[in-house]
C-alpha positions as a LaTeX table, in Angstrom:
\begin{tabular}{lrrr}
\hline
Residue & $x$ (\AA) & $y$ (\AA) & $z$ (\AA) \\
\hline
Met1 & $-16.10$ & 29.26 & 76.47 \\
Glu2 & $-15.51$ & 31.14 & 73.20 \\
Asn3 & $-13.08$ & 33.48 & 74.95 \\
Asn4 & $-11.04$ & 30.49 & 76.18 \\
Leu5 & $-10.80$ & 29.20 & 72.61 \\
Lys6 & $-9.48$ & 32.57 & 71.41 \\
Ile7 & $-6.93$ & 32.59 & 74.23 \\
Lys8 & $-5.78$ & 29.06 & 73.39 \\
Lys9 & $-5.46$ & 29.88 & 69.68 \\
Arg10 & $-3.47$ & 33.01 & 70.51 \\
Leu11 & $-1.18$ & 31.02 & 72.81 \\
Val12 & $-0.61$ & 28.34 & 70.15 \\
Lys13 & 0.21 & 31.07 & 67.60 \\
Met14 & 2.68 & 32.69 & 69.99 \\
Ile15 & 4.40 & 29.34 & 70.61 \\
Glu16 & 4.58 & 28.59 & 66.88 \\
Asp17 & 6.04 & 32.04 & 66.20 \\
Tyr18 & 8.68 & 31.54 & 68.89 \\
Ile19 & 9.65 & 28.10 & 67.54 \\
Asp20 & 10.01 & 29.64 & 64.06 \\
Tyr21 & 12.19 & 32.44 & 65.46 \\
Tyr22 & 14.30 & 30.02 & 67.52 \\
Asn23 & 15.02 & 27.69 & 64.60 \\
Asn24 & 15.09 & 30.05 & 61.60 \\
Lys25 & 16.03 & 33.57 & 62.69 \\
Arg26 & 18.06 & 33.41 & 65.93 \\
Leu27 & 21.79 & 33.58 & 65.25 \\
Gln28 & 23.88 & 31.31 & 67.44 \\
Arg29 & 27.56 & 32.08 & 68.04 \\
Gly30 & 28.24 & 28.48 & 69.01 \\
Leu31 & 27.10 & 27.44 & 65.53 \\
Gly32 & 29.40 & 29.86 & 63.74 \\
Val33 & 26.92 & 32.76 & 63.77 \\
Leu34 & 24.33 & 30.69 & 61.91 \\
Thr35 & 20.76 & 29.83 & 62.73 \\
Pro36 & 20.12 & 26.26 & 63.85 \\
Met37 & 18.38 & 25.55 & 60.53 \\
Glu38 & 21.29 & 26.93 & 58.49 \\
Lys39 & 23.70 & 24.72 & 60.44 \\
His40 & 21.42 & 21.72 & 59.89 \\
Glu41 & 21.25 & 22.37 & 56.13 \\
Ile42 & 25.06 & 22.64 & 55.92 \\
His43 & 25.39 & 19.38 & 57.84 \\
Leu44 & 23.00 & 17.64 & 55.41 \\
Gln45 & 24.99 & 18.88 & 52.39 \\
Val46 & 28.23 & 17.44 & 53.81 \\
Ala47 & 26.72 & 14.05 & 54.62 \\
\hline
\end{tabular}
């Protein structure tokens, strides 16, 4: 049971790390070589 908890916590951490990478570090050519979060912040400044 304890081993399953460790595995679940590790999986959650891996998913959280990937979401952080995807939104904050991954450059996207379709967004003008910006990260999704950078594009979002620019959009908020314009609005």
